[in-house]
mmCIF file of C-alpha atoms in Angstrom:
data_model
loop_
_atom_site.group_PDB
_atom_site.id
_atom_site.type_symbol
_atom_site.label_atom_id
_atom_site.label_comp_id
_atom_site.label_asym_id
_atom_site.label_seq_id
_atom_site.Cartn_x
_atom_site.Cartn_y
_atom_site.Cartn_z
ATOM 1 C CA MET K 1 129.112 -94.253 49.446
ATOM 2 C CA LEU K 2 129.030 -90.720 50.811
ATOM 3 C CA GLY K 3 131.180 -88.416 48.728
ATOM 4 C CA GLU K 4 130.861 -90.353 45.493
ATOM 5 C CA LYS K 5 128.834 -89.228 42.535
ATOM 6 C CA ARG K 6 126.440 -91.746 41.040
ATOM 7 C CA GLY K 7 128.265 -93.917 38.529
ATOM 8 C CA GLN K 8 131.715 -92.607 39.546
ATOM 9 C CA LYS K 9 132.896 -94.894 42.320
ATOM 10 C CA GLY K 10 136.192 -94.004 43.878
ATOM 11 C CA THR K 11 136.287 -90.366 42.742
ATOM 12 C CA GLY K 12 136.907 -89.340 46.336
ATOM 13 C CA TRP K 13 135.559 -85.784 46.090
ATOM 14 C CA SER K 14 135.000 -84.163 49.454
ATOM 15 C CA LEU K 15 131.768 -82.612 50.674
ATOM 16 C CA PHE K 16 133.829 -79.872 52.276
ATOM 17 C CA SER K 17 136.101 -78.697 49.487
ATOM 18 C CA GLY K 18 135.671 -75.355 47.746
ATOM 19 C CA ARG K 19 132.337 -75.172 45.943
ATOM 20 C CA LYS K 20 130.976 -78.164 47.841
ATOM 21 C CA VAL K 21 130.941 -76.220 51.122
ATOM 22 C CA ASN K 22 129.015 -73.373 49.509
ATOM 23 C CA ARG K 23 126.581 -75.840 47.920
ATOM 24 C CA LEU K 24 126.085 -77.492 51.311
ATOM 25 C CA ALA K 25 125.529 -74.075 52.874
ATOM 26 C CA GLY K 26 122.846 -73.415 50.248
ATOM 27 C CA ILE K 27 121.104 -76.646 51.227
ATOM 28 C CA TRP K 28 121.176 -75.584 54.899
ATOM 29 C CA LYS K 29 119.603 -72.249 53.972
ATOM 30 C CA ARG K 30 116.786 -73.893 52.032
ATOM 31 C CA LEU K 31 116.087 -76.333 54.867
ATOM 32 C CA ALA K 32 115.973 -73.511 57.390
ATOM 33 C CA GLN K 33 113.590 -71.481 55.210
ATOM 34 C CA ARG K 34 111.189 -74.429 54.925
ATOM 35 C CA LYS K 35 110.984 -74.611 58.701
ATOM 36 C CA GLY K 36 110.414 -70.879 58.944
ATOM 37 C CA ARG K 37 113.608 -70.260 60.881
ATOM 38 C CA GLY K 38 116.757 -68.405 59.986
ATOM 39 C CA VAL K 39 119.986 -69.983 58.817
ATOM 40 C CA PRO K 40 121.184 -72.486 61.431
ATOM 41 C CA ILE K 41 124.310 -71.632 63.399
ATOM 42 C CA CYS K 42 127.057 -73.855 61.999
ATOM 43 C CA SER K 43 130.307 -74.769 63.722
ATOM 44 C CA VAL K 44 133.223 -76.872 62.504
ATOM 45 C CA VAL K 45 135.586 -79.064 64.520
ATOM 46 C CA ILE K 46 138.949 -79.739 62.853
ATOM 47 C CA PRO K 47 140.821 -82.649 64.458
ATOM 48 C CA ALA K 48 144.520 -82.077 63.710
ATOM 49 C CA ALA K 49 146.156 -83.907 66.587
ATOM 50 C CA GLY K 50 147.640 -86.944 64.848
ATOM 51 C CA SER K 51 150.959 -88.403 65.911
ATOM 52 C CA SER K 52 152.418 -88.516 62.358
ATOM 53 C CA SER K 53 153.527 -92.108 62.950
ATOM 54 C CA ARG K 54 152.747 -93.278 59.392
ATOM 55 C CA MET K 55 154.627 -90.301 57.954
ATOM 56 C CA GLU K 56 157.774 -91.124 59.968
ATOM 57 C CA GLY K 57 157.475 -87.985 62.083
ATOM 58 C CA ILE K 58 156.594 -85.570 59.254
ATOM 59 C CA ASP K 59 153.548 -83.649 60.373
ATOM 60 C CA LYS K 60 150.989 -83.587 57.547
ATOM 61 C CA ILE K 61 149.106 -80.537 58.809
ATOM 62 C CA LEU K 62 152.227 -78.361 58.704
ATOM 63 C CA THR K 63 153.607 -79.759 55.448
ATOM 64 C CA THR K 64 153.473 -77.236 52.631
ATOM 65 C CA LEU K 65 151.034 -77.927 49.816
ATOM 66 C CA GLY K 66 151.699 -75.440 47.045
ATOM 67 C CA ASP K 67 152.631 -72.346 48.993
ATOM 68 C CA LEU K 68 150.582 -72.944 52.164
ATOM 69 C CA PRO K 69 150.541 -75.476 55.004
ATOM 70 C CA VAL K 70 147.929 -78.230 54.544
ATOM 71 C CA LEU K 71 146.019 -77.061 57.642
ATOM 72 C CA VAL K 72 145.677 -73.541 56.222
ATOM 73 C CA HIS K 73 144.154 -74.969 53.020
ATOM 74 C CA THR K 74 141.609 -76.851 55.143
ATOM 75 C CA LEU K 75 140.764 -73.853 57.334
ATOM 76 C CA ARG K 76 140.439 -71.381 54.439
ATOM 77 C CA VAL K 77 137.536 -73.348 52.962
ATOM 78 C CA PHE K 78 135.528 -72.749 56.131
ATOM 79 C CA GLU K 79 136.819 -69.199 56.576
ATOM 80 C CA GLU K 80 135.393 -68.288 53.175
ATOM 81 C CA CYS K 81 132.001 -69.914 53.757
ATOM 82 C CA PRO K 82 129.564 -67.247 55.004
ATOM 83 C CA ASP K 83 127.366 -69.737 56.862
ATOM 84 C CA ILE K 84 130.096 -71.094 59.122
ATOM 85 C CA ALA K 85 130.040 -69.222 62.430
ATOM 86 C CA GLU K 86 133.122 -70.700 64.082
ATOM 87 C CA VAL K 87 135.906 -73.217 63.718
ATOM 88 C CA VAL K 88 137.516 -75.116 66.594
ATOM 89 C CA VAL K 89 140.909 -76.686 65.869
ATOM 90 C CA VAL K 90 142.035 -79.622 68.003
ATOM 91 C CA THR K 91 145.766 -80.323 67.911
ATOM 92 C CA ARG K 92 148.617 -81.882 69.880
ATOM 93 C CA GLU K 93 149.957 -80.071 72.904
ATOM 94 C CA ASP K 94 153.374 -79.553 71.278
ATOM 95 C CA LEU K 95 151.701 -77.828 68.292
ATOM 96 C CA LEU K 96 149.263 -75.649 70.231
ATOM 97 C CA VAL K 97 151.279 -72.431 69.966
ATOM 98 C CA GLU K 98 152.385 -73.063 66.377
ATOM 99 C CA VAL K 99 148.830 -73.762 65.147
ATOM 100 C CA SER K 100 147.506 -70.704 67.011
ATOM 101 C CA GLN K 101 150.179 -68.510 65.420
ATOM 102 C CA LEU K 102 149.397 -69.995 62.000
ATOM 103 C CA CYS K 103 145.722 -69.049 62.389
ATOM 104 C CA LYS K 104 146.659 -65.487 63.328
ATOM 105 C CA ALA K 105 149.247 -65.155 60.564
ATOM 106 C CA PHE K 106 146.731 -66.147 57.883
ATOM 107 C CA ALA K 107 143.869 -64.091 59.393
ATOM 108 C CA LEU K 108 141.682 -67.129 60.033
ATOM 109 C CA ASP K 109 139.245 -65.175 62.179
ATOM 110 C CA LYS K 110 136.590 -67.884 62.380
ATOM 111 C CA VAL K 111 139.008 -70.055 64.353
ATOM 112 C CA THR K 112 137.730 -69.199 67.809
ATOM 113 C CA LYS K 113 139.677 -71.827 69.752
ATOM 114 C CA VAL K 114 142.710 -74.055 69.379
ATOM 115 C CA VAL K 115 142.596 -76.812 71.985
ATOM 116 C CA VAL K 116 144.633 -79.866 72.940
ATOM 117 C CA GLY K 117 143.384 -83.183 71.621
ATOM 118 C CA GLY K 118 143.106 -86.561 73.280
ATOM 119 C CA LYS K 119 144.982 -89.823 73.055
ATOM 120 C CA GLU K 120 142.877 -91.095 70.132
ATOM 121 C CA ARG K 121 140.926 -89.333 67.378
ATOM 122 C CA ILE K 122 137.568 -89.934 69.055
ATOM 123 C CA HIS K 123 138.824 -88.177 72.194
ATOM 124 C CA SER K 124 140.058 -85.234 70.121
ATOM 125 C CA VAL K 125 136.707 -84.937 68.360
ATOM 126 C CA LEU K 126 134.902 -84.995 71.713
ATOM 127 C CA ARG K 127 137.181 -82.253 73.068
ATOM 128 C CA GLY K 128 136.388 -80.145 70.034
ATOM 129 C CA LEU K 129 132.654 -80.754 70.419
ATOM 130 C CA GLU K 130 132.879 -79.620 74.048
ATOM 131 C CA GLU K 131 134.315 -76.290 72.871
ATOM 132 C CA VAL K 132 131.813 -75.292 70.163
ATOM 133 C CA ARG K 133 129.380 -72.548 70.994
ATOM 134 C CA PRO K 134 126.320 -73.823 72.854
ATOM 135 C CA ASP K 135 123.840 -72.445 70.324
ATOM 136 C CA ALA K 136 125.389 -74.320 67.364
ATOM 137 C CA GLU K 137 122.687 -76.276 65.548
ATOM 138 C CA LEU K 138 124.921 -78.015 63.007
ATOM 139 C CA ILE K 139 128.478 -79.190 63.612
ATOM 140 C CA ALA K 140 130.738 -80.465 60.847
ATOM 141 C CA ILE K 141 133.864 -82.483 61.563
ATOM 142 C CA GLN K 142 136.638 -82.282 58.953
ATOM 143 C CA ASP K 143 140.094 -83.806 59.257
ATOM 144 C CA GLY K 144 142.791 -81.114 59.320
ATOM 145 C CA ALA K 145 145.120 -83.054 57.032
ATOM 146 C CA ARG K 146 142.546 -83.440 54.248
ATOM 147 C CA PRO K 147 141.782 -80.071 52.623
#
């Protein structure tokens, strides 16, 4: 299964956490060099538009984990990766202003857009994909509530 080390089923490590993002960026660089092109332009779509129904109305993305909201933990990983060109956050309409302010307050400069999501996750992902820069060659999708 993707995200599991050989012989360690169920470890649940993420491809997009901390060192893993930088390791993945290194792989992208090596692939680009083999083809004789520069580093590919990489964008990230962060769906964060869930209804919080399983959490009885508690919004996971705004819940504090340590001293920061969960969404900020997720976004900082991509903010610190030099090969990520932009991040598009997709959220609910009622959280649009709050998420935008959160990105500004924590100087998440790679967040270029915060847009309203759709009725279901697939619709939110599609809305995010519509907003990435047209020259993006690689697009990662990472759930906002899973840093």
